[in-house]
């Protein structure tokens, strides 16, 4: 177990490049199981969750070559299906929520897919019904071992079907799409998720020989094919990391340039930060955040009522950035209501910010009102524990803006989603060091 020691209150300066997108990587890596041919993937982030999935694929028999930083080749021409019924798989699969997305490709290509109940962030109830209801509509038989928390689906041959998803689940849509591309006939998925990362997956599958139309909309039409071939693919930059660096720049009154952000795929993210009064400048494909020496002011609605920032399925605002928005608001001029609709435990980290001196009223598990300090009162350093990836980075940003030296425990949660974060932050002037728990 490791900790971060962070001396806050210092301005940062320089350029920082976002890593490849974590949530895209988890989908794309599972898609390599759909073909026996070689697939080359670029801009893969070197983070715990992605590396766990790569190890799981290796144990499944996928031939993997690490070509250079961020680039791997994968060839799934000798899959060991017996591994799926081993104790080792039960352990490996439980350690990563993204492992659920191996089920669709395995079901489509080999007629069966199994998974133990997967792990991930402790941010509330995250059900898997959408995934399995989709597989059942394609003709799969579902079974669940309650004693081992082990799920399975099997089918001789999947058949295309019409389905209306009960929720626009990103991983659920991805999993069903990967199953449907090799199904017999046409599949229509209505209320499909349409995030840029899912668009990336669909475009990659089409390059492999799939026939998917409606990409970018909430209705996908998939005409099944007999087999898929190899391809190469480059990940988008991670929009959550981009939002994190915008928030970091504002909170520390720093001038930062975030490079190669793929502006067209950021959706509402720049405008939501602008609603907090933060200047977000487009410079080519970079984002420039000037030093906010005079702070930033939250924009109320035109009738004068308090601004509400809430999450919603794409093209709405991503729930993964609400904790960053909340932290940034603690030093704004004005007040804002943060409404986390999609998960019921993601705001519970606010008690740590309150301990640091933030003015936050937690209304219920989904809503918090933040009353900004306008930098008239700095947050105070403290000792805290990272509860999940996004809250962990939010606390890290708070610590970098705070007066004094803070300690963050359980930093493995942050490492799950952010590549070499301490090294990259030191490169722009942050005073952050990694230590072992008992150093």
CSV table of N, CA, C and O in Angstrom, one decimal, residues 16 46 64 88 97 112 243 245 259 273 277 291 382 402 433 435 438-439:
chain,number,residue,atom,x,y,z
A,16,UNK,N,0.8,19.5,-20.2
A,16,UNK,CA,0.6,18.1,-19.8
A,16,UNK,C,-0.3,17.4,-20.9
A,16,UNK,O,-1.2,18.0,-21.4
A,46,UNK,N,-1.1,3.1,-19.3
A,46,UNK,CA,-0.4,2.2,-18.4
A,46,UNK,C,-0.9,2.4,-17.0
A,46,UNK,O,-0.3,3.1,-16.2
A,64,UNK,N,0.2,-11.7,-26.7
A,64,UNK,CA,0.3,-10.2,-26.6
A,64,UNK,C,1.8,-9.8,-26.7
A,64,UNK,O,2.7,-10.4,-26.1
A,88,UNK,N,-8.6,-19.6,-10.8
A,88,UNK,CA,-7.7,-18.4,-11.1
A,88,UNK,C,-8.6,-17.3,-11.9
A,88,UNK,O,-8.5,-16.1,-11.6
A,97,UNK,N,-14.0,-4.5,-12.8
A,97,UNK,CA,-15.4,-4.4,-13.4
A,97,UNK,C,-15.4,-4.5,-14.9
A,97,UNK,O,-16.3,-5.1,-15.5
A,112,UNK,N,-20.0,-19.4,-25.7
A,112,UNK,CA,-20.2,-19.3,-24.2
A,112,UNK,C,-19.3,-18.3,-23.7
A,112,UNK,O,-18.2,-18.0,-24.2
A,243,UNK,N,-10.5,16.8,-18.0
A,243,UNK,CA,-11.3,17.6,-17.1
A,243,UNK,C,-10.6,17.8,-15.7
A,243,UNK,O,-10.7,18.8,-15.1
A,245,UNK,N,-7.4,18.0,-15.3
A,245,UNK,CA,-6.3,19.0,-15.4
A,245,UNK,C,-6.9,20.4,-15.5
A,245,UNK,O,-6.3,21.4,-15.0
A,259,UNK,N,-2.4,19.2,-23.9
A,259,UNK,CA,-2.2,19.0,-25.3
A,259,UNK,C,-3.0,17.9,-25.9
A,259,UNK,O,-3.3,16.9,-25.2
A,273,UNK,N,-17.2,23.7,-17.3
A,273,UNK,CA,-16.2,24.4,-16.5
A,273,UNK,C,-16.3,25.9,-16.7
A,273,UNK,O,-16.1,26.7,-15.8
A,277,UNK,N,-17.1,29.7,-14.3
A,277,UNK,CA,-16.3,30.9,-14.4
A,277,UNK,C,-14.8,30.7,-14.9
A,277,UNK,O,-14.0,31.6,-14.9
A,291,UNK,N,-3.8,31.5,-15.9
A,291,UNK,CA,-3.8,31.6,-14.4
A,291,UNK,C,-4.9,32.5,-14.0
A,291,UNK,O,-5.0,33.6,-14.4
A,382,UNK,N,-4.6,18.1,5.3
A,382,UNK,CA,-5.2,17.1,6.2
A,382,UNK,C,-4.7,15.7,5.7
A,382,UNK,O,-4.0,15.5,4.7
A,402,UNK,N,-4.3,23.3,-1.2
A,402,UNK,CA,-4.4,23.6,0.2
A,402,UNK,C,-3.1,24.1,0.8
A,402,UNK,O,-2.0,24.0,0.3
A,433,UNK,N,5.1,13.5,-3.6
A,433,UNK,CA,5.9,12.3,-3.5
A,433,UNK,C,5.2,11.1,-3.1
A,433,UNK,O,4.2,11.2,-2.3
A,435,UNK,N,5.2,7.4,-1.3
A,435,UNK,CA,5.9,6.7,-0.2
A,435,UNK,C,5.2,5.4,0.1
A,435,UNK,O,4.0,5.2,-0.2
A,438,UNK,N,4.4,2.7,5.5
A,438,UNK,CA,5.0,2.8,6.8
A,438,UNK,C,6.3,3.5,6.8
A,438,UNK,O,7.1,3.5,7.7
A,439,UNK,N,6.6,4.2,5.6
A,439,UNK,CA,7.9,5.0,5.5
A,439,UNK,C,7.9,6.2,6.5
A,439,UNK,O,6.9,6.8,6.7
